Structure formats: C-alpha cells, structure tokens
Coordinates of C-alpha atoms in Angstrom, one line a residue:
M717 CA 71.6 134.3 67.8
S718 CA 70.5 137.6 69.4
F719 CA 67.0 138.7 70.5
D720 CA 65.6 142.1 71.2
V721 CA 62.9 140.9 73.6
I722 CA 63.4 138.2 76.2
C723 CA 60.3 136.7 77.8
F724 CA 60.5 134.7 81.0
D725 CA 58.1 132.4 82.7
C726 CA 58.0 133.0 86.5
D727 CA 57.4 129.8 88.4
S728 CA 60.4 127.4 88.3
T729 CA 62.2 129.8 86.0
L730 CA 62.7 133.1 87.8
S731 CA 61.7 131.7 91.1
K732 CA 62.3 128.1 92.4
I733 CA 58.7 127.7 93.5
E734 CA 55.3 127.0 91.8
G735 CA 53.3 129.8 93.4
I736 CA 49.9 128.1 93.3
D737 CA 51.4 125.0 95.0
E738 CA 52.9 127.1 97.8
L739 CA 49.6 128.8 98.4
A740 CA 48.1 125.3 98.5
R741 CA 50.7 124.2 101.0
R742 CA 49.9 127.2 103.2
K743 CA 46.2 126.0 103.2
G744 CA 46.9 122.3 103.7
L745 CA 46.0 121.4 100.2
F746 CA 49.4 120.8 98.7
A747 CA 49.1 117.2 97.4
E748 CA 45.8 117.8 95.6
V749 CA 46.8 121.0 94.0
A750 CA 50.4 120.1 93.1
A751 CA 49.1 117.0 91.2
L752 CA 46.9 119.3 89.1
T753 CA 49.7 121.8 88.4
D754 CA 52.1 119.0 87.4
A755 CA 49.6 117.5 85.0
A756 CA 49.1 120.8 83.3
M757 CA 52.8 121.6 83.1
N758 CA 53.6 118.2 81.7
G759 CA 50.9 118.6 79.0
E760 CA 48.6 115.8 80.5
L761 CA 45.7 118.2 81.2
A762 CA 44.7 121.4 79.5
L763 CA 45.4 124.5 81.7
E764 CA 41.7 125.5 81.7
A765 CA 40.9 122.1 83.2
V766 CA 42.8 122.9 86.3
Y767 CA 43.0 126.7 86.6
A768 CA 39.7 127.6 88.2
K769 CA 39.6 124.3 90.2
R770 CA 42.9 125.1 92.0
L771 CA 41.9 128.7 92.9
E772 CA 38.4 127.6 94.1
L773 CA 40.1 125.1 96.4
I774 CA 42.6 127.6 97.8
K775 CA 40.7 130.9 97.7
P776 CA 43.8 133.0 98.3
N777 CA 43.1 136.3 100.1
V778 CA 45.1 139.6 100.0
A779 CA 47.4 138.4 102.9
D780 CA 48.1 135.1 101.2
I781 CA 49.1 137.0 98.0
G782 CA 51.4 139.3 100.0
W783 CA 53.0 136.3 101.6
L784 CA 53.5 134.6 98.2
A785 CA 55.1 137.8 96.8
E786 CA 57.8 137.6 99.5
V787 CA 58.4 133.9 98.8
Y788 CA 58.9 134.5 95.1
I789 CA 61.7 137.0 95.9
S790 CA 63.3 134.9 98.7
E791 CA 63.3 131.8 96.4
M792 CA 64.7 133.4 93.3
V793 CA 66.6 131.0 91.0
E794 CA 70.4 131.3 91.1
G795 CA 71.7 134.0 88.8
V796 CA 68.4 135.8 88.1
S797 CA 69.4 139.2 89.2
K798 CA 72.7 139.1 87.2
T799 CA 70.9 137.7 84.2
I800 CA 68.2 140.4 84.1
S801 CA 70.6 143.2 84.8
T802 CA 73.0 142.0 82.1
L803 CA 70.2 141.9 79.6
Q804 CA 69.0 145.3 80.6
K805 CA 72.5 146.7 80.2
N806 CA 72.5 145.3 76.7
H807 CA 69.3 147.2 76.0
K808 CA 67.1 144.1 75.9
T809 CA 63.4 144.4 76.7
I810 CA 62.3 142.0 79.4
H811 CA 58.8 140.6 79.8
I812 CA 57.4 138.1 82.3
I813 CA 54.6 135.9 80.8
S814 CA 53.1 133.7 83.5
G815 CA 49.9 131.8 84.3
G816 CA 50.6 132.8 87.9
L817 CA 48.9 135.5 89.9
R818 CA 49.8 139.0 88.9
Q819 CA 49.6 140.7 92.2
A820 CA 52.1 138.2 93.7
I821 CA 54.5 138.5 90.7
L822 CA 54.6 142.3 90.5
P823 CA 56.9 142.8 93.6
L824 CA 59.4 140.3 92.1
A825 CA 59.3 142.3 88.8
A826 CA 59.8 145.6 90.7
Y827 CA 62.8 144.0 92.5
L828 CA 64.3 143.2 89.1
N829 CA 63.4 146.6 87.6
I830 CA 60.9 145.1 85.1
P831 CA 58.1 147.6 84.6
E832 CA 54.5 146.6 85.4
E833 CA 53.3 146.9 81.8
C834 CA 55.8 144.1 80.9
V835 CA 54.2 141.7 83.5
H836 CA 51.6 139.5 81.9
A837 CA 49.8 137.3 84.4
V838 CA 46.3 136.6 85.8
E839 CA 44.7 139.1 88.1
V840 CA 43.0 137.9 91.3
V841 CA 39.7 139.6 92.2
F842 CA 39.2 140.4 95.9
G843 CA 36.1 141.5 97.7
N844 CA 36.1 144.7 99.8
D845 CA 37.1 142.6 102.8
G846 CA 40.3 141.4 101.0
E847 CA 38.9 137.8 100.7
Y848 CA 39.1 135.9 97.4
Q849 CA 36.3 136.5 95.0
D850 CA 37.4 135.3 91.6
F851 CA 40.1 135.6 89.0
A852 CA 40.2 137.4 85.6
R853 CA 38.5 134.7 83.7
H854 CA 39.0 136.6 80.4
S855 CA 42.8 136.4 80.8
P856 CA 44.4 134.4 77.9
L857 CA 47.0 133.1 80.5
A858 CA 44.3 131.1 82.3
V859 CA 43.8 128.8 79.3
S860 CA 45.8 126.7 76.9
G861 CA 47.5 128.7 74.1
G862 CA 47.6 131.9 76.1
K863 CA 51.3 132.5 76.0
A864 CA 51.2 132.3 72.2
R865 CA 48.5 135.0 72.2
V866 CA 50.5 137.3 74.5
C867 CA 53.7 136.7 72.3
R868 CA 51.8 137.5 69.1
K869 CA 50.7 140.8 70.7
I870 CA 54.2 141.7 71.7
R871 CA 55.5 140.8 68.2
L872 CA 53.2 143.4 66.6
T873 CA 55.8 146.0 67.6
Q874 CA 58.9 143.9 68.5
A875 CA 59.3 140.9 66.3
N876 CA 62.5 139.3 67.6
L877 CA 61.4 137.3 70.6
V878 CA 62.6 134.4 72.7
M879 CA 60.7 132.7 75.5
V880 CA 62.4 131.1 78.5
G881 CA 60.5 128.6 80.6
D882 CA 60.1 125.2 82.1
G883 CA 56.7 123.9 81.1
Q884 CA 54.2 122.9 78.4
T885 CA 52.6 126.3 78.5
D886 CA 55.9 127.9 77.6
L887 CA 56.3 125.7 74.6
E888 CA 53.1 127.3 73.3
A889 CA 55.1 130.4 72.5
K890 CA 56.4 128.4 69.5
L891 CA 52.9 128.7 68.0
A892 CA 53.6 132.4 67.7
G893 CA 56.9 131.8 65.8
V894 CA 58.9 132.5 69.0
Y895 CA 62.2 130.8 69.7
M896 CA 61.8 128.8 72.9
I897 CA 64.6 128.0 75.4
G898 CA 63.6 125.2 77.9
F899 CA 65.0 125.9 81.4
G900 CA 65.4 122.8 83.5
G901 CA 67.5 124.3 86.3
V902 CA 64.6 123.8 88.8
L903 CA 62.3 121.2 87.2
Q904 CA 63.2 119.0 84.2
R905 CA 60.2 118.0 82.1
Q906 CA 60.6 115.5 79.3
I907 CA 58.2 117.2 76.9
V908 CA 60.1 120.5 77.2
Q909 CA 63.5 118.7 76.7
E910 CA 62.1 117.1 73.5
Q911 CA 60.3 120.1 72.0
A912 CA 62.2 123.2 73.0
D913 CA 64.5 124.8 70.4
C914 CA 67.3 124.4 72.9
Y915 CA 67.4 123.1 76.5
I916 CA 69.4 124.2 79.5
S917 CA 69.7 122.1 82.7
N918 CA 72.2 124.3 84.5
P919 CA 70.8 125.5 87.8
S920 CA 71.8 129.1 87.1
L921 CA 69.7 131.2 84.8
E922 CA 72.9 132.9 83.6
A923 CA 73.4 129.8 81.4
I924 CA 70.9 131.3 79.0
L925 CA 73.0 134.4 78.2
P926 CA 75.1 133.0 75.4
Y927 CA 71.9 131.9 73.7
V928 CA 70.1 135.3 73.8
L929 CA 72.8 138.0 73.5

C-alpha cells in the first residue's frame, strides 16, 4: 500500500515527549496535568474536557514555548530524520497534525524541512508582554474529532492519506476515511492497538516505511 500524503502526530510520535506535560513539569504541575493528558489520549475523557483546563493551569509564556521547541527537537524519536527525508525523496507530502501548541512545533517542522503550511496545531495567544493570554479556541484540534476535520480538508485536494500516531485523537482520522497506523514506539495504548488499521511497536519510526511507500 502506498500513500501520497503522510500525516504525523507530534507528541510521542515525532518526539518522545508530551509537550503539555513537559510544560507542566517545568511549572511544578506535572502529576495533575499528565493525568488529564493520559485520560484524553486513552479515550477516557473528551479532549475539550481537558484542553483549556491544562493551559489555564500552566499559562505558558513565550519563553516557555521557546524552551519546549528545543526539547521537541532534542527528544526526537529514533529514526525521525531518516524517515521524513526518505519520504520527501520519494515525493511524499508530509503534514503534522497535532493537538499541541503550534509555536512550539514549528521549529521541529523547520528542522525536518516540513513547510509551515503543513503544520496543523493550536496557536497560543500571548499578550504584549509575552505572557499567556489564551489559545485559539476556534481550532478544530482543541476538540474531539478535530483530526478528522483536518484530514477531510487535506483530502479535498489529495485523497490518498495515512495518519501515523499514538493516541485516541489520531484514531479519529479514520472517521475521514484515512488509513491509520498506530505507533507504539514511545507509548503503547491499548485502544490504539485494537483500533488502528495496523500497529507498530518498534521504537524507530523507520518501521513505518514499508507500510507507506
């Protein structure tokens, strides 16, 4: 099976971390926020039930986001650079579709030569002083079903899509008729193992290549 467009989740797929949890750790709120993240990724809570709550607890400022951007890159999953470059050499279009914070993910995308317009994530809104103000509440990626909505939009021009990710929100891509590869190289979630079209537990992202080329 070959796909023209390969879409990746970011957290626990391209990078080993869950970005919101690392911001929480930086602020001394890790246990509380990580429990909410895990509940959402395991399908126990709707994403919208935890999204605003986590950010209102953490209130990440511009400096926090810059720090997180560096951690995303330093904690890349094994084989990410090789996987992305191989796909690009084979003329595949790469998208990142994430419920994470866009300003923190963009430097990772730039490092991997993925253009900004192919990064779909949630914008943080800062005040003039660089302090946290809000997030883009209209973003489909801050609510359940958002990844399906983004995939449907991409499919308007490029129908042959695959989604690679580790969580419940990545499974939602199937609602848009997208083939879904569960990646368990960082975190293994039972619901993803059971419902993904195929599942990979290898710690290297390169293990997906035979399934998408």
